[in-house]
Amino acid sequence: MAKSKEISVEQRLRALYDLQLIDSRIDEIRNVRGELPLEVSDLEDEVTGLKTRLAKLEDNLASTDSQISDKKNLIEEAKTLIKKYSEQQKNVRNNREFNSITKEVEYQELEIELAEKHIREFKAQIDQKKEVVDKTKAHAKERETHLKHKKSELDAILSETEKEEEALIKKSEDYKKKIEERLVKAYHRIRTNVKNGLAVVPIERGAAGGSYFTIPPQVQMEIAARKKIITDEHSGRILVDEVLADEQKAKMEKMFKKL
């Protein structure tokens, strides 16, 4: 089997810096989206919850209406019975029968009073519940409008960046294949531990990019020689010289414009 061609340190540094530029571009795209996807998801959950609450409130109103109807039917039945008992009283044969029928009439009258009291209570409950329903509907409408606006905002950002992000993710994976696994792992470890996900940085004005600590001239010369991979002793970032960085930035900018 043919031996795979050994790539130079300079080629590794260029590939690593290219990977950093691609991943930084992905980070920029995701930062533009920011918290919008999470915000949209939370709003969707909130609107669903409000709709569920509204459905329960409306079911409750229907149930209370049904209870009022039942009480009205009970009143009509009681009135029918009172009318029937009143007719029977005209034909009683003794006081015992009269008193017995009178008690039945009184009982039905109490049933009517109690039913009317319950109807008043149910109507008061309905008024309160309708107020809650109206407020909930208004809140749900406001949240739905806000959700629609946020979705539109997110869709606009996605339509502009989704295709580019997908292409960049693929490019990132392709570039990782050009670098040995140990370096990719080191790159990801550094990227996780440093600010802004910058694992590979150029020397800028004698210091590592994003750092105020000066790199000794001898180390700067070694970095510029591109004979070995050197990391910043303060931040742990992989260092590249400014010339290499400018060359790779120009190359990547052309690639980004084509995506």
Short mmCIF file of C-alpha atoms in Angstrom, two decimals, residues 5-255:
data_model
loop_
_atom_site.label_atom_id
_atom_site.label_comp_id
_atom_site.label_asym_id
_atom_site.label_seq_id
_atom_site.Cartn_x
_atom_site.Cartn_y
_atom_site.Cartn_z
CA LYS A 5 2.22 11.92 1.84
CA GLU A 6 3.49 13.65 4.98
CA ILE A 7 2.28 17.23 5.20
CA SER A 8 4.59 19.97 6.44
CA VAL A 9 4.12 22.01 9.62
CA GLU A 10 3.34 25.05 7.48
CA GLN A 11 0.58 23.13 5.69
CA ARG A 12 -0.82 22.07 9.06
CA LEU A 13 -0.76 25.66 10.32
CA ARG A 14 -2.50 26.91 7.18
CA ALA A 15 -5.15 24.18 7.44
CA LEU A 16 -5.67 24.93 11.14
CA TYR A 17 -6.02 28.66 10.51
CA ASP A 18 -8.41 28.01 7.59
CA LEU A 19 -10.48 25.82 9.91
CA GLN A 20 -10.47 28.60 12.51
CA LEU A 21 -11.65 31.17 9.94
CA ILE A 22 -14.47 28.85 8.80
CA ASP A 23 -15.59 28.06 12.35
CA SER A 24 -15.41 31.77 13.30
CA ARG A 25 -17.68 32.57 10.35
CA ILE A 26 -20.15 29.92 11.58
CA ASP A 27 -19.98 31.52 15.05
CA GLU A 28 -20.77 34.94 13.53
CA ILE A 29 -23.83 33.55 11.75
CA ARG A 30 -25.07 31.91 14.94
CA ASN A 31 -24.43 35.06 16.95
CA VAL A 32 -26.65 37.00 14.54
CA ARG A 33 -29.45 34.56 15.34
CA GLY A 34 -28.59 34.87 19.02
CA GLU A 35 -31.38 33.79 21.35
CA LEU A 36 -34.09 34.05 18.65
CA PRO A 37 -34.67 30.28 18.15
CA LEU A 38 -35.01 29.77 21.92
CA GLU A 39 -37.23 32.84 22.20
CA VAL A 40 -39.49 31.56 19.41
CA SER A 41 -39.69 28.13 21.06
CA ASP A 42 -40.61 29.69 24.44
CA LEU A 43 -43.29 31.86 22.81
CA GLU A 44 -44.74 28.83 21.01
CA ASP A 45 -44.97 26.98 24.35
CA GLU A 46 -46.57 30.03 25.98
CA VAL A 47 -49.19 30.41 23.21
CA THR A 48 -49.98 26.68 23.39
CA GLY A 49 -50.39 26.97 27.17
CA LEU A 50 -52.72 29.97 26.81
CA LYS A 51 -54.84 28.15 24.22
CA THR A 52 -55.11 25.12 26.50
CA ARG A 53 -56.15 27.41 29.38
CA LEU A 54 -58.76 29.10 27.17
CA ALA A 55 -60.20 25.75 26.12
CA LYS A 56 -60.53 24.71 29.79
CA LEU A 57 -62.13 28.04 30.74
CA GLU A 58 -64.64 27.78 27.88
CA ASP A 59 -65.46 24.17 28.84
CA ASN A 60 -66.00 25.39 32.38
CA LEU A 61 -68.35 28.13 31.14
CA ALA A 62 -70.32 25.60 29.11
CA SER A 63 -70.56 23.36 32.18
CA THR A 64 -71.85 26.26 34.32
CA ASP A 65 -74.42 27.14 31.60
CA SER A 66 -75.53 23.52 31.67
CA GLN A 67 -75.93 23.67 35.46
CA ILE A 68 -78.12 26.79 35.11
CA SER A 69 -80.29 24.95 32.58
CA ASP A 70 -80.62 22.03 35.01
CA LYS A 71 -81.70 24.40 37.80
CA LYS A 72 -84.24 26.10 35.53
CA ASN A 73 -85.68 22.69 34.61
CA LEU A 74 -85.87 21.83 38.32
CA ILE A 75 -87.79 25.09 38.96
CA GLU A 76 -90.27 24.27 36.18
CA GLU A 77 -90.77 20.76 37.57
CA ALA A 78 -91.28 22.19 41.08
CA LYS A 79 -93.86 24.68 39.76
CA THR A 80 -95.69 21.86 37.99
CA LEU A 81 -95.75 19.86 41.22
CA ILE A 82 -96.99 22.88 43.23
CA LYS A 83 -99.81 23.34 40.73
CA LYS A 84 -100.64 19.64 41.01
CA TYR A 85 -100.57 19.71 44.84
CA SER A 86 -102.71 22.88 44.91
CA GLU A 87 -105.37 21.06 42.89
CA GLN A 88 -105.16 18.06 45.23
CA GLN A 89 -105.70 20.30 48.28
CA LYS A 90 -109.16 21.17 46.96
CA ASN A 91 -110.20 17.55 47.28
CA VAL A 92 -108.66 16.51 50.61
CA ARG A 93 -110.82 14.57 53.08
CA ASN A 94 -109.08 15.48 56.32
CA ASN A 95 -106.50 17.76 57.95
CA ARG A 96 -103.78 15.10 57.83
CA GLU A 97 -103.94 14.95 54.04
CA PHE A 98 -104.11 18.75 53.83
CA ASN A 99 -101.04 19.15 56.05
CA SER A 100 -99.14 16.48 54.10
CA ILE A 101 -99.81 18.22 50.78
CA THR A 102 -98.97 21.62 52.31
CA LYS A 103 -95.55 20.26 53.36
CA GLU A 104 -94.95 19.01 49.80
CA VAL A 105 -95.84 22.46 48.42
CA GLU A 106 -93.52 24.12 50.94
CA TYR A 107 -90.73 21.68 50.05
CA GLN A 108 -91.09 22.48 46.34
CA GLU A 109 -91.11 26.21 47.10
CA LEU A 110 -87.85 25.77 49.05
CA GLU A 111 -86.44 23.83 46.09
CA ILE A 112 -87.33 26.77 43.83
CA GLU A 113 -85.69 29.28 46.20
CA LEU A 114 -82.54 27.16 46.44
CA ALA A 115 -82.40 26.68 42.66
CA GLU A 116 -82.83 30.43 42.08
CA LYS A 117 -80.03 31.11 44.59
CA HIS A 118 -77.77 28.65 42.73
CA ILE A 119 -78.66 30.29 39.40
CA ARG A 120 -77.65 33.70 40.76
CA GLU A 121 -74.35 32.23 42.02
CA PHE A 122 -73.70 30.50 38.69
CA LYS A 123 -74.41 33.73 36.79
CA ALA A 124 -71.97 35.62 39.03
CA GLN A 125 -69.37 32.90 38.35
CA ILE A 126 -70.02 33.18 34.61
CA ASP A 127 -69.44 36.95 34.72
CA GLN A 128 -66.12 36.41 36.54
CA LYS A 129 -65.08 33.61 34.19
CA LYS A 130 -65.98 35.65 31.11
CA GLU A 131 -63.74 38.43 32.39
CA VAL A 132 -60.88 35.94 32.79
CA VAL A 133 -61.60 34.51 29.31
CA ASP A 134 -61.52 38.00 27.74
CA LYS A 135 -58.22 38.84 29.46
CA THR A 136 -56.72 35.47 28.48
CA LYS A 137 -57.87 35.92 24.85
CA ALA A 138 -56.31 39.41 24.75
CA HIS A 139 -53.06 38.09 26.23
CA ALA A 140 -53.01 35.13 23.82
CA LYS A 141 -53.60 37.46 20.86
CA GLU A 142 -50.76 39.74 22.00
CA ARG A 143 -48.42 36.76 22.43
CA GLU A 144 -49.42 35.31 19.04
CA THR A 145 -48.67 38.67 17.38
CA HIS A 146 -45.30 38.78 19.14
CA LEU A 147 -44.60 35.17 18.10
CA LYS A 148 -45.50 35.96 14.48
CA HIS A 149 -43.09 38.92 14.53
CA LYS A 150 -40.27 36.86 16.07
CA LYS A 151 -40.85 33.96 13.64
CA SER A 152 -40.72 36.39 10.74
CA GLU A 153 -37.49 37.84 12.12
CA LEU A 154 -35.98 34.37 12.55
CA ASP A 155 -37.15 33.20 9.09
CA ALA A 156 -35.56 36.27 7.50
CA ILE A 157 -32.23 35.57 9.22
CA LEU A 158 -32.42 31.85 8.37
CA SER A 159 -33.23 32.52 4.72
CA GLU A 160 -30.13 34.72 4.53
CA THR A 161 -27.73 32.48 6.45
CA GLU A 162 -28.98 28.88 6.53
CA LYS A 163 -27.54 27.91 3.14
CA GLU A 164 -24.20 29.54 3.97
CA GLU A 165 -24.09 27.91 7.42
CA GLU A 166 -24.73 24.44 5.98
CA ALA A 167 -22.00 24.96 3.35
CA LEU A 168 -19.58 26.20 6.02
CA ILE A 169 -20.28 23.25 8.33
CA LYS A 170 -19.48 20.91 5.42
CA LYS A 171 -16.29 22.88 4.69
CA SER A 172 -15.32 22.69 8.37
CA GLU A 173 -15.67 18.90 8.29
CA ASP A 174 -13.68 18.73 5.04
CA TYR A 175 -10.85 20.81 6.49
CA LYS A 176 -10.70 18.66 9.63
CA LYS A 177 -9.94 15.68 7.38
CA LYS A 178 -6.81 17.50 6.18
CA ILE A 179 -5.46 17.67 9.73
CA GLU A 180 -4.41 14.75 11.92
CA GLU A 181 -6.89 13.78 14.61
CA ARG A 182 -4.69 14.78 17.58
CA LEU A 183 -4.43 18.36 16.25
CA VAL A 184 -8.18 18.54 15.62
CA LYS A 185 -8.83 17.40 19.20
CA ALA A 186 -6.34 19.95 20.55
CA TYR A 187 -7.95 22.65 18.38
CA HIS A 188 -11.43 21.85 19.77
CA ARG A 189 -10.15 21.69 23.34
CA ILE A 190 -8.52 25.13 23.04
CA ARG A 191 -11.56 26.54 21.22
CA THR A 192 -13.81 25.43 24.08
CA ASN A 193 -11.60 26.96 26.75
CA VAL A 194 -10.82 30.38 25.24
CA LYS A 195 -12.79 33.55 24.63
CA ASN A 196 -14.71 33.84 21.34
CA GLY A 197 -13.73 30.32 20.30
CA LEU A 198 -10.41 31.54 18.88
CA ALA A 199 -8.01 28.60 19.08
CA VAL A 200 -5.64 29.73 16.31
CA VAL A 201 -4.55 33.39 16.30
CA PRO A 202 -1.94 35.49 14.49
CA ILE A 203 0.76 37.62 16.07
CA GLU A 204 -0.47 41.23 16.13
CA ARG A 205 1.86 44.06 17.18
CA GLY A 206 4.15 41.59 18.91
CA ALA A 207 1.39 39.88 20.95
CA ALA A 208 -0.93 36.93 20.42
CA GLY A 209 -4.24 37.99 18.86
CA GLY A 210 -6.67 38.96 21.61
CA SER A 211 -3.87 39.06 24.20
CA TYR A 212 -1.83 41.85 25.76
CA PHE A 213 1.13 39.63 26.57
CA THR A 214 4.12 40.31 24.31
CA ILE A 215 5.68 37.35 22.52
CA PRO A 216 9.51 37.33 22.85
CA PRO A 217 11.30 38.20 19.56
CA GLN A 218 13.00 34.79 19.43
CA VAL A 219 9.61 33.02 19.67
CA GLN A 220 8.19 35.37 17.02
CA MET A 221 11.01 34.32 14.68
CA GLU A 222 10.26 30.63 15.35
CA ILE A 223 6.56 31.21 14.60
CA ALA A 224 7.44 33.01 11.35
CA ALA A 225 9.75 30.11 10.38
CA ARG A 226 6.73 27.75 10.47
CA LYS A 227 8.91 24.78 11.46
CA LYS A 228 6.88 23.75 14.49
CA ILE A 229 3.49 24.38 16.07
CA ILE A 230 3.83 26.90 18.90
CA THR A 231 1.20 27.80 21.49
CA ASP A 232 0.84 30.95 23.56
CA GLU A 233 2.04 30.21 27.09
CA HIS A 234 -0.65 32.48 28.59
CA SER A 235 -3.79 31.46 26.68
CA GLY A 236 -2.81 28.12 25.17
CA ARG A 237 -3.82 29.30 21.67
CA ILE A 238 -1.96 28.04 18.58
CA LEU A 239 0.05 30.91 17.08
CA VAL A 240 0.61 31.77 13.41
CA ASP A 241 2.55 34.63 11.87
CA GLU A 242 0.77 37.67 10.48
CA VAL A 243 1.81 37.04 6.85
CA LEU A 244 0.38 33.52 6.86
CA ALA A 245 -2.79 34.82 8.54
CA ASP A 246 -3.27 37.56 5.91
CA GLU A 247 -2.76 35.08 3.06
CA GLN A 248 -5.30 32.61 4.47
CA LYS A 249 -7.82 35.38 5.27
CA ALA A 250 -7.68 36.58 1.65
CA LYS A 251 -8.14 33.02 0.41
CA MET A 252 -11.07 32.34 2.77
CA GLU A 253 -12.78 35.66 1.95
CA LYS A 254 -12.93 34.59 -1.70
CA MET A 255 -14.38 31.24 -0.69
#
